[in-house]
Short mmCIF file of C-alpha atoms in Angstrom, two decimals:
data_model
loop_
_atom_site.label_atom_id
_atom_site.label_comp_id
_atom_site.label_asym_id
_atom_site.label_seq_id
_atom_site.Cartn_x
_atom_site.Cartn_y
_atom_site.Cartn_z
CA UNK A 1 8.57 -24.48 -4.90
CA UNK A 2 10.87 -23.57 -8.13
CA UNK A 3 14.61 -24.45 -7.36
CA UNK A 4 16.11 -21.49 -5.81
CA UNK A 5 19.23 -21.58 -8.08
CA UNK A 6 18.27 -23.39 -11.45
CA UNK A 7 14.56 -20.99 -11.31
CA UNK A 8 15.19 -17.82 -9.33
CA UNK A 9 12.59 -15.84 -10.99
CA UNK A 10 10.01 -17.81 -9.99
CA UNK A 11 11.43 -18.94 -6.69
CA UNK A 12 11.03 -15.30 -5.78
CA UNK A 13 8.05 -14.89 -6.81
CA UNK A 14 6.72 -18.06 -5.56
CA UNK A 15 7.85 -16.08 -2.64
CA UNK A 16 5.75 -13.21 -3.26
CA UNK A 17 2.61 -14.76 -3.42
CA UNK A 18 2.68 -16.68 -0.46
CA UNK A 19 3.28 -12.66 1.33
CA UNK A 20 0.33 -11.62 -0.46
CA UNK A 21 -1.45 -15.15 0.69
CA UNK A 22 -0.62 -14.32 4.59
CA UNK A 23 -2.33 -11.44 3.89
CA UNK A 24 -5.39 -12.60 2.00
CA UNK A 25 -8.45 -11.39 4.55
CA UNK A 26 -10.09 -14.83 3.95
CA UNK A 27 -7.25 -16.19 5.56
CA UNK A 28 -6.92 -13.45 8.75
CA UNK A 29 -10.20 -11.73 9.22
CA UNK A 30 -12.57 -14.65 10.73
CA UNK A 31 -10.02 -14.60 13.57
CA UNK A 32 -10.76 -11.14 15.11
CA UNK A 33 -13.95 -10.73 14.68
CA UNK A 34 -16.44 -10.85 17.82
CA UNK A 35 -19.51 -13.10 17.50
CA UNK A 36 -22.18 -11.93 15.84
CA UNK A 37 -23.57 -8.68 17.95
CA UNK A 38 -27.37 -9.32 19.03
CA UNK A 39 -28.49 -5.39 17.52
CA UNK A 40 -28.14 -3.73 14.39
CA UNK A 41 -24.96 -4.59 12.96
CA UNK A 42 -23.41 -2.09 9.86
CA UNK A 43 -20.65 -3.01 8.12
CA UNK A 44 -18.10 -0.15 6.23
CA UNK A 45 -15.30 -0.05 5.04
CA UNK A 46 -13.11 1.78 2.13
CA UNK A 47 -9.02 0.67 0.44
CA UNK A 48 -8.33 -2.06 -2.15
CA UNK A 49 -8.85 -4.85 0.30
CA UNK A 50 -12.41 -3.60 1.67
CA UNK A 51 -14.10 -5.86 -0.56
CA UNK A 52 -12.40 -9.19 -0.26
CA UNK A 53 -12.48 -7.92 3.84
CA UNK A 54 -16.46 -7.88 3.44
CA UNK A 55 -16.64 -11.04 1.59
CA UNK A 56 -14.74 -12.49 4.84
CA UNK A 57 -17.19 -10.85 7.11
CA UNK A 58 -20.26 -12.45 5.45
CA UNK A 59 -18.51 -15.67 5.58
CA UNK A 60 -18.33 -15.78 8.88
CA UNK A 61 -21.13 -13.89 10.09
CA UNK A 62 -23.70 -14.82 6.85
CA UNK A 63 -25.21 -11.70 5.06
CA UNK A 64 -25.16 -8.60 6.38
CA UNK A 65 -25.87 -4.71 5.97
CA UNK A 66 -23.26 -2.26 4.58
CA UNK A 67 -21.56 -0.55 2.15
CA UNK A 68 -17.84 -0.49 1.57
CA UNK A 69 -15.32 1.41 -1.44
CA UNK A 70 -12.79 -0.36 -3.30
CA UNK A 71 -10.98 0.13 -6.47
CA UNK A 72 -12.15 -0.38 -9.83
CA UNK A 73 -11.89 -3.94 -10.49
CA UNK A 74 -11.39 -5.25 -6.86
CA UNK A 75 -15.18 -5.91 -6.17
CA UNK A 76 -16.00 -9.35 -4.63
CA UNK A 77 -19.18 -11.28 -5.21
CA UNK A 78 -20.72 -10.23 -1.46
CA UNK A 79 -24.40 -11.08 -0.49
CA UNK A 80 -25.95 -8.56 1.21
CA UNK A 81 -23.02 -5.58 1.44
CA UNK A 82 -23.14 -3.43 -1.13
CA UNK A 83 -19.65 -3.00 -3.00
CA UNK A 84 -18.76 0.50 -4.54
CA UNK A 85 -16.12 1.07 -7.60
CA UNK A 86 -13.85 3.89 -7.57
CA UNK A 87 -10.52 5.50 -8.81
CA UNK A 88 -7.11 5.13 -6.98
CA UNK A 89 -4.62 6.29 -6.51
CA UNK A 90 -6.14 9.91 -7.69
CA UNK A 91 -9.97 10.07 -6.56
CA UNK A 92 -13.08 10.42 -8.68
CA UNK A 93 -16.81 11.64 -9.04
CA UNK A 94 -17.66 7.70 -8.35
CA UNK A 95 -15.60 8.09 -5.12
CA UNK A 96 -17.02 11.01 -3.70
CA UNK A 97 -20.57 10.24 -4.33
CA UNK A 98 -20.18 6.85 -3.15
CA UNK A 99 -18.61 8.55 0.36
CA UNK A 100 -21.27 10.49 0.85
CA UNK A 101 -23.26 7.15 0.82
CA UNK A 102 -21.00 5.86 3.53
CA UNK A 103 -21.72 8.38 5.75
CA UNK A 104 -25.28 8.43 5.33
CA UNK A 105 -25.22 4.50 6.29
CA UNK A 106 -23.96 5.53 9.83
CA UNK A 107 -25.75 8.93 10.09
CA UNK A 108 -28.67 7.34 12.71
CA UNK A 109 -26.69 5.12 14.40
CA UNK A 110 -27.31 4.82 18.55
CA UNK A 111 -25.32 3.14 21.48
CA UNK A 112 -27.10 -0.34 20.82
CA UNK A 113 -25.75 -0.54 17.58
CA UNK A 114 -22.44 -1.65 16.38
CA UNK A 115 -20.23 -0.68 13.32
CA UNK A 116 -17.72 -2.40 12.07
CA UNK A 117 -15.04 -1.04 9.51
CA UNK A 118 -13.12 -2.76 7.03
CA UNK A 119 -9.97 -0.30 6.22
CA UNK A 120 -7.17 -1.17 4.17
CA UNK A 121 -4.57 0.94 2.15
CA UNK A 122 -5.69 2.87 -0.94
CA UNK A 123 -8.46 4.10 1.40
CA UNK A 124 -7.33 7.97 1.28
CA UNK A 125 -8.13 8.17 -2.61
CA UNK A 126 -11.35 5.96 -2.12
CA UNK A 127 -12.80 8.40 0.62
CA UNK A 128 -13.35 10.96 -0.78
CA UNK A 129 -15.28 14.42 1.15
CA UNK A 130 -13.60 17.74 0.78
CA UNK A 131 -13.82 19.86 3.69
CA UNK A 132 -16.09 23.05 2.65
CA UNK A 133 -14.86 25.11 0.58
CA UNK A 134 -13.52 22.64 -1.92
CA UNK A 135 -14.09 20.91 -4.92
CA UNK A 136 -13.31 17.58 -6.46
CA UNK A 137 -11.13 19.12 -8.84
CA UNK A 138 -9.28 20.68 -6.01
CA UNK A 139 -8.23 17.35 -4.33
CA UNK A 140 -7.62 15.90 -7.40
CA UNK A 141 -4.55 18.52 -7.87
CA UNK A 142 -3.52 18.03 -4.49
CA UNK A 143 -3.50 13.89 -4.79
CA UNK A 144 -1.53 14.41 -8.01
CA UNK A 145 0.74 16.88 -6.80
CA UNK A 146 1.50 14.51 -3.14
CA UNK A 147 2.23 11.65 -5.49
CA UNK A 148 4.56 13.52 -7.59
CA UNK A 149 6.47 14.74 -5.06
CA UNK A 150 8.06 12.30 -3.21
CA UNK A 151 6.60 13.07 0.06
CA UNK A 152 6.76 10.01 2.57
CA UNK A 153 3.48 8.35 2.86
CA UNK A 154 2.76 10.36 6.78
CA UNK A 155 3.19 13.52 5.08
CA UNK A 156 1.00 12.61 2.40
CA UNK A 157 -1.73 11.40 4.31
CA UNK A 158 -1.65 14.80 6.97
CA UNK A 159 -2.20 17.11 4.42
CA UNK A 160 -4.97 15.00 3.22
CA UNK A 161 -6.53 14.61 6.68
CA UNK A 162 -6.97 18.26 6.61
CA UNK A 163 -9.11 18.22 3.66
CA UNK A 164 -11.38 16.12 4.47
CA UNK A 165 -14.61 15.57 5.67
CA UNK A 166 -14.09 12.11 6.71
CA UNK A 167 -9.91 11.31 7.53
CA UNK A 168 -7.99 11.50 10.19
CA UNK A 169 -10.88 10.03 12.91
CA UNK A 170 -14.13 11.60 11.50
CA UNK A 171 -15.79 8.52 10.02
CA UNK A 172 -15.52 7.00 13.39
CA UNK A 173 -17.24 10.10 14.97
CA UNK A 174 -19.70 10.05 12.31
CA UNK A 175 -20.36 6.54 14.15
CA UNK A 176 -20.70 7.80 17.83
CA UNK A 177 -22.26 6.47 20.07
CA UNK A 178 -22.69 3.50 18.13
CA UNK A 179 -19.60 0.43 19.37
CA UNK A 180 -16.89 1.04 16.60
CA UNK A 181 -14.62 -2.21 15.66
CA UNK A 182 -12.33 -1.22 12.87
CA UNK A 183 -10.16 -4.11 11.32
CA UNK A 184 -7.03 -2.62 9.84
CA UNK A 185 -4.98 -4.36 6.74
CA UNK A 186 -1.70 -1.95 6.91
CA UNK A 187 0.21 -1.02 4.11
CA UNK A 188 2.34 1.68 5.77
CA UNK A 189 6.05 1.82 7.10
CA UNK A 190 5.48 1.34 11.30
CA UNK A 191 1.67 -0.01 11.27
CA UNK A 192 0.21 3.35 12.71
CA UNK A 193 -3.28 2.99 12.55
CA UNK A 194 -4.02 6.84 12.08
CA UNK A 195 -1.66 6.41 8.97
CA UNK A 196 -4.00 3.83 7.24
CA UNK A 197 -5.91 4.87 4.77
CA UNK A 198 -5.28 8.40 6.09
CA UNK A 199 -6.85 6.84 9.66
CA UNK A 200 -10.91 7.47 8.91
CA UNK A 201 -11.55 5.92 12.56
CA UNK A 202 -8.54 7.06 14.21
CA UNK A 203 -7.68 10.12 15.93
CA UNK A 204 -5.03 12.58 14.86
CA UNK A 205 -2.68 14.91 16.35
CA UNK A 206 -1.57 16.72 13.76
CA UNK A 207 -2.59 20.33 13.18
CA UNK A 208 -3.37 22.62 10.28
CA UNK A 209 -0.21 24.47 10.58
CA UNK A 210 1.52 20.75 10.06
CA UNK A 211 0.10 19.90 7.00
CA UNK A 212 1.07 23.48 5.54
CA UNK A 213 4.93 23.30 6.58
CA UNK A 214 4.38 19.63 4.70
CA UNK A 215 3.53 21.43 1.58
CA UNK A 216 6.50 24.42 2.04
CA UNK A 217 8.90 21.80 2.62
CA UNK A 218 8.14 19.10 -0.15
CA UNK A 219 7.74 22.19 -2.31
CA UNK A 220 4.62 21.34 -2.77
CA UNK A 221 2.32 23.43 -5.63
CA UNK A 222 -1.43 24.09 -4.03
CA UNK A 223 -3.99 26.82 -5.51
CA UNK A 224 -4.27 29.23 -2.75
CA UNK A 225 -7.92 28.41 -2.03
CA UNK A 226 -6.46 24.61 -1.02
CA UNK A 227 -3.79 26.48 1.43
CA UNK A 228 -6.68 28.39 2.60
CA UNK A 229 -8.86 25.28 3.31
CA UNK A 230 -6.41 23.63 5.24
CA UNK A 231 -5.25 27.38 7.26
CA UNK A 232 -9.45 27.04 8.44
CA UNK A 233 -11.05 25.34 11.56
CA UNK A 234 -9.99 21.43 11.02
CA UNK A 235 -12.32 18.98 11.32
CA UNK A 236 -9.64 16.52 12.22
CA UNK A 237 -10.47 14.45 15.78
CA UNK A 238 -8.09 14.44 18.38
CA UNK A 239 -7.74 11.61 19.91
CA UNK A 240 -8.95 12.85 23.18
CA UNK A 241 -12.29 13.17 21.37
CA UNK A 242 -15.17 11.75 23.37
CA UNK A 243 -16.57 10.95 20.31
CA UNK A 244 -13.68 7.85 19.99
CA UNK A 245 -14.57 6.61 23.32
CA UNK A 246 -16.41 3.17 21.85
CA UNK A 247 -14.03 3.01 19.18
CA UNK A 248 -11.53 -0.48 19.09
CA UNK A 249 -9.01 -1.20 16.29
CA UNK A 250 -7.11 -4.10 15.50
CA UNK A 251 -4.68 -4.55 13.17
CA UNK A 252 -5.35 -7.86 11.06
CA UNK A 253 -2.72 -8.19 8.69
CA UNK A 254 1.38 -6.29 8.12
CA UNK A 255 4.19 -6.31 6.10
CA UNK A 256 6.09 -7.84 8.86
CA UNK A 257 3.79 -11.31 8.97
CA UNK A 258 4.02 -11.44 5.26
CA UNK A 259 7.90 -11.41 5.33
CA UNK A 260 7.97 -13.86 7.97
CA UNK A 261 6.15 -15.84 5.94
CA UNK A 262 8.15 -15.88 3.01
CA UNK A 263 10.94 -16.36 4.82
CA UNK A 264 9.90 -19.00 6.74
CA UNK A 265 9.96 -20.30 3.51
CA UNK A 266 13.35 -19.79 2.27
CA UNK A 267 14.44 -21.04 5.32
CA UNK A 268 12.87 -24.13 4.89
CA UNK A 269 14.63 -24.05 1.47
CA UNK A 270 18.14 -24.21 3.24
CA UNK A 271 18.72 -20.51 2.52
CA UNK A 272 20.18 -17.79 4.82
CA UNK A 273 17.58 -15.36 5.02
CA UNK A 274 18.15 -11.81 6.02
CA UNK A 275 15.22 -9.67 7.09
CA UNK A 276 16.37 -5.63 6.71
CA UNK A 277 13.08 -4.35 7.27
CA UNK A 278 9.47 -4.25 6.92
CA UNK A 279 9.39 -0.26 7.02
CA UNK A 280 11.64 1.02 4.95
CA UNK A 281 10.98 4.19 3.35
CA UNK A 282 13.00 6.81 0.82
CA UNK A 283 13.47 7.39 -3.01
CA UNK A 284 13.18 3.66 -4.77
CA UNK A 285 15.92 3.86 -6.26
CA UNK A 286 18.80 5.28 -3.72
CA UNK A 287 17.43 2.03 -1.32
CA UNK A 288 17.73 0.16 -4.19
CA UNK A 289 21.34 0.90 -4.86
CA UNK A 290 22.17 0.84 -0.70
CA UNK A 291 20.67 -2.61 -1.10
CA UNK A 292 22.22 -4.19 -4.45
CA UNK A 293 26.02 -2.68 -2.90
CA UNK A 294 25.45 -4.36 0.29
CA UNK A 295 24.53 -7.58 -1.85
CA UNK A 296 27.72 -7.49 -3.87
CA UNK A 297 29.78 -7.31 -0.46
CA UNK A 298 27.91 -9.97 0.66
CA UNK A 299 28.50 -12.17 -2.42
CA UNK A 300 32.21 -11.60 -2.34
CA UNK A 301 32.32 -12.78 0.92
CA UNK A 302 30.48 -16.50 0.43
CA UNK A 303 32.50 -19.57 -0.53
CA UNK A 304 31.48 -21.91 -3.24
CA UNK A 305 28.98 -24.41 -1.12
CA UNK A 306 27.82 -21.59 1.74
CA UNK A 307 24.35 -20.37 1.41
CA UNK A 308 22.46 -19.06 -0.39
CA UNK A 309 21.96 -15.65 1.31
CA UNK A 310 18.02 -13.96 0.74
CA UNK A 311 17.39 -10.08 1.48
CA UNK A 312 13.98 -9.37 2.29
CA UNK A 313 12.35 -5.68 3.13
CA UNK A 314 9.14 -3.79 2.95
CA UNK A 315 7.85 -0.71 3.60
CA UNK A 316 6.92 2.31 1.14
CA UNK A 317 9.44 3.72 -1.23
CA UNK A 318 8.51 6.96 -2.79
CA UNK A 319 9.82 8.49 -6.76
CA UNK A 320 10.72 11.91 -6.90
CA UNK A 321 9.80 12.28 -11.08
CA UNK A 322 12.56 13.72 -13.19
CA UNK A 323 10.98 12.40 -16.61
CA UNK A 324 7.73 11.92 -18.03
CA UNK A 325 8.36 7.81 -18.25
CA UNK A 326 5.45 5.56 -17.16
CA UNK A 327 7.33 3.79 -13.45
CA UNK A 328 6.28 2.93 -10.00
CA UNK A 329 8.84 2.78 -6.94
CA UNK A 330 9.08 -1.26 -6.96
CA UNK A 331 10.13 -1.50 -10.89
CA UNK A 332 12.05 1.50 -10.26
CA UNK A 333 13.88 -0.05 -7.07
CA UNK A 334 14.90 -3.00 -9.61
CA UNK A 335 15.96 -1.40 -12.47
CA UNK A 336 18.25 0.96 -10.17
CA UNK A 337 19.57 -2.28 -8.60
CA UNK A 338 19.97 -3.74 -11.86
CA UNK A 339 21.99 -0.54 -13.23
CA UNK A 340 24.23 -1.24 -9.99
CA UNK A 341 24.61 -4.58 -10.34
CA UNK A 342 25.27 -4.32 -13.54
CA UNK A 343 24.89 -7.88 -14.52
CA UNK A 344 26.45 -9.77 -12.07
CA UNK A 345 26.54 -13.24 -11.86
CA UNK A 346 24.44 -14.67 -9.38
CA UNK A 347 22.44 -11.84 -8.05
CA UNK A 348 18.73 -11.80 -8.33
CA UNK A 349 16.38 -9.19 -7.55
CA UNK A 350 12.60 -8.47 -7.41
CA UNK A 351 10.12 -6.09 -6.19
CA UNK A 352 6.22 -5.88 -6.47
CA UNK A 353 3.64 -4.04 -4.51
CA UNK A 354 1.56 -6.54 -2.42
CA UNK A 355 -1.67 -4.97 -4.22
CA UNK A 356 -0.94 -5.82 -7.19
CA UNK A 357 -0.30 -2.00 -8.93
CA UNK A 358 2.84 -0.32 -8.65
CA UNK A 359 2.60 3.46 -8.95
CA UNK A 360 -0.50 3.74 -11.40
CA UNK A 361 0.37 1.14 -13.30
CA UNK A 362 -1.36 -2.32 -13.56
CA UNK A 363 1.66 -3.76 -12.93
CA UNK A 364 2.88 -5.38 -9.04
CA UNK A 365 6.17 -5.28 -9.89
CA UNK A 366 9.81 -6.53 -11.69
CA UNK A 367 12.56 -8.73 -11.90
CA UNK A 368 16.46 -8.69 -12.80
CA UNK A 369 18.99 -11.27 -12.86
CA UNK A 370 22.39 -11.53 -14.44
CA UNK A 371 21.20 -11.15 -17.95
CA UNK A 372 19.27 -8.14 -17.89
CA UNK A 373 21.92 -5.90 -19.59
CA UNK A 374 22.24 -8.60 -22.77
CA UNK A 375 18.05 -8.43 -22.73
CA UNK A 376 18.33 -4.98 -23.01
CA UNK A 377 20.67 -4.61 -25.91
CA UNK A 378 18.36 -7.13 -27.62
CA UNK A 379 15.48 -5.08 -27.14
CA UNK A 380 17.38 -2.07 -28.21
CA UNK A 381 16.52 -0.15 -24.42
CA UNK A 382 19.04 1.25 -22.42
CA UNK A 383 18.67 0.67 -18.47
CA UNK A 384 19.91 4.18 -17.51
CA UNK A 385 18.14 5.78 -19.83
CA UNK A 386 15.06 4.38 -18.37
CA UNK A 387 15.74 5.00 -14.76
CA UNK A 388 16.55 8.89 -15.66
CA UNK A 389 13.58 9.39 -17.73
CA UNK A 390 11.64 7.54 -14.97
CA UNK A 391 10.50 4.60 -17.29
CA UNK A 392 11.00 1.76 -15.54
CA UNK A 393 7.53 0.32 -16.69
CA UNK A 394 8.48 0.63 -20.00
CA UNK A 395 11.48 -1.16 -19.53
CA UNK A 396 10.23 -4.41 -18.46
CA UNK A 397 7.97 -4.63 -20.85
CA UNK A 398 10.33 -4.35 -23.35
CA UNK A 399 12.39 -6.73 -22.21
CA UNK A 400 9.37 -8.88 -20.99
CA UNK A 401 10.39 -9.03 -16.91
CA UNK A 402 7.04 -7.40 -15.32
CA UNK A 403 5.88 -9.22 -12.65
CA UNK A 404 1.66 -8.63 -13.48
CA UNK A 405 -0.94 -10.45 -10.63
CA UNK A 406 -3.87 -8.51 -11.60
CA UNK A 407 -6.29 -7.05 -8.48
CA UNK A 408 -4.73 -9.06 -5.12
CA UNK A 409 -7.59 -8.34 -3.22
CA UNK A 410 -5.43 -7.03 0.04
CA UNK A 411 -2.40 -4.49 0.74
CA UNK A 412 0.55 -4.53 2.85
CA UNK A 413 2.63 -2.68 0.86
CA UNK A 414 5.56 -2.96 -0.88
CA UNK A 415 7.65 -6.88 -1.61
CA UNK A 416 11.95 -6.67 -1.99
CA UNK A 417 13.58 -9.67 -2.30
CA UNK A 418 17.54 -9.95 -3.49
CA UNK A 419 18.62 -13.53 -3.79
CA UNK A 420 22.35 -13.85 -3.73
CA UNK A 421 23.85 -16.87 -4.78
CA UNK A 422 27.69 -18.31 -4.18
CA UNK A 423 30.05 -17.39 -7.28
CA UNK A 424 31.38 -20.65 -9.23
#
């Protein structure tokens, strides 16, 4: 473990990886699965940690029949379940085909059978089945126009429930009568399973009538066919759905175990470790500046040989985009509580999404210490300028402080850490 003082970029994101490690379904999945059932067995599954979740499966169980949806460039090396590539966070031709494929796996299923889904986040881009009337093209406008407006991630994910063929509990009654088991990875604020990958195998309470106030209040521009689509008969399951009556999920890995974990951690590492939240949601880069003003009072406050004090959250910040920059909400979150900090001595800070891609970038995340404003001037890039033009990509690159993991293989959303150390 780096030194948290002399290295504290790489102490937090030493950090970091160890919260993506607790969450690493080789590590969690073995654990909750039943033995082997004695019928047909089918495994599905669909989000950026359905592969790696499958891979776990057949380690435990040896090969076995299925197919499950990932990302492009999170397959796994599985023997017998076949692994499907497809766009996030906006969904594709690959996607929806490759849906349709799921469903036709579970299509002839009976009550001696058993199902067992692999769901993690990024699994209500990867599922992909408009409800009739609409097109590909037409989700792909809503997807972009939800992730442009800074809708919370429960508003997001209710107006795509009701357009869809498969969200919000309908791959699970696609399943009846066959014994459902879904294993949840969650990567949203409160660990609702109907929230997960816009719940698939969950049932929903939410109405049509819901999903269109979403859209009115988030000022949210639809085509009027897609307004029409979601005004028809849903095909969203209530939970009181016989349908759901075999259906058991379990949530396998959180936010909250991973920030235990690296705080457990920091801990050990004599620091004094402050846990604000694992479900934090809002703009990036408001919580960012609530967060770097409550680390300056903290800072003036400690005495030279107290603590080191650590800040940890999670949860799903949102970007409401005001320029036409390439950003995601964690490098925005840093470079906000960089502009705030403004330099000061002693205060670190980083933030990376727990997949390994913040916003639609390749990129987990960022870091800022004390000498971010000289790297800027050096790299002739102005921090403000950046966070207005919603550029906060850009930014680090420039001045060479991305945080870059490549594919993670799970998901529990998004990593804060502020590090404050004692003034000299």
């Amino acid at each position: 473990m780096a030194n948290h003082a002399a290295q504290p970029k790489d102490f937090l994101t030493q950090l970091f990886k160890e919260a993506v490690a607790t969450a690493d379904p080789m590590r969690v999945v073995a654990q909750h699965l039943p033995p082997r059932p004695t019928g047909r067995l089918v495994i599905v599954g669909a989000g950026k940690a359905s592969a790696r979740m499958a891979e776990a499966v057949e380690a435990e169980y040896g090969p076995c029949k299925g197919f499950v949806i990932t990302r492009y460039g999170y397959e796994r090396p599985t023997k017998s379940i076949e692994i499907a590539q497809a766009a996030h966070p906006v969904p594709d031709a690959n996607g929806q085909m490759a849906t349709q494929r799921l469903l036709e796996k579970v299509s002839d299923l009976t009550a001696d059978d058993t199902v067992i889904a692999l769901i993690s986040g990024g699994g209500s881009a990867l599922l992909c089945a408009p409800t009739p009337g609409l097109t590909l093209a037409d989700k792909i406008e809503v997807n972009r126009a939800l992730l442009a407006s800074g809708a919370a991630i429960g508003d997001m994910n209710v107006v795509r429930k009701h357009l869809s063929c498969v969200k919000g509990g309908q791959l699970a009654a696609a399943c009846y009568p066959a014994r459902l088991l879904t294993l949840l990875i969650s990567d949203v604020p409160g660990d609702d399973p109907a929230e997960i990958a816009s719940g698939p195998t969950v049932g929903d309470k939410s109405t049509p009538q819901d999903a269109l106030a979403i859209l009115e209040r988030h000022k949210i521009p639809v085509a009027p066919n897609i307004r029409q689509a979601i005004a028809n008969d849903s095909h969203v399951i209530h939970p009181d759905d016989p349908r759901l009556a075999r259906a058991e999920t379990k949530i396998i890995a959180a936010p909250s175990h991973s920030l235990a974990a690296a705080a457990a951690i920091a801990s050990n590492e004599g620091l004094d470790v402050r846990i604000l939240g694992d479900a934090l949601e809002g703009e990036a880069r408001d919580l960012a500046v609530e967060q770097a003003e409550f680390a300056l009072s903290l800072q003036s406050k400690l005495a030279k040989g107290d603590k080191p004090i650590l800040l940890l959250s999670g949860g799903e910040c949102t970007v409401t985009r005001r320029g036409d920059g390439v950003g995601g909400p964690n490098a925005e979150y840093v470079l906000s509580a960089a502009v705030t900090l403004n330099g000061q001595a002693g205060i670190h800070v980083l933030a990376c999404d727990t997949d390994g891609v913040d916003g639609a970038a390749e990129v987990a995340g960022a870091y800022a210490g004390p000498d971010m404003p000289a790297l800027a001037r050096n790299a002739k890039t102005d921090p403000q300028t950046a966070l207005a033009n919603n550029d906060a990509h850009t930014f680090f690159a420039r001045i060479e402080s991305q945080i870059i993991t490549g594919p993670t293989l799970t998901n529990v959303n998004d990593f804060r850490a502020i590090l404050i150390l004692p003034q000299a």
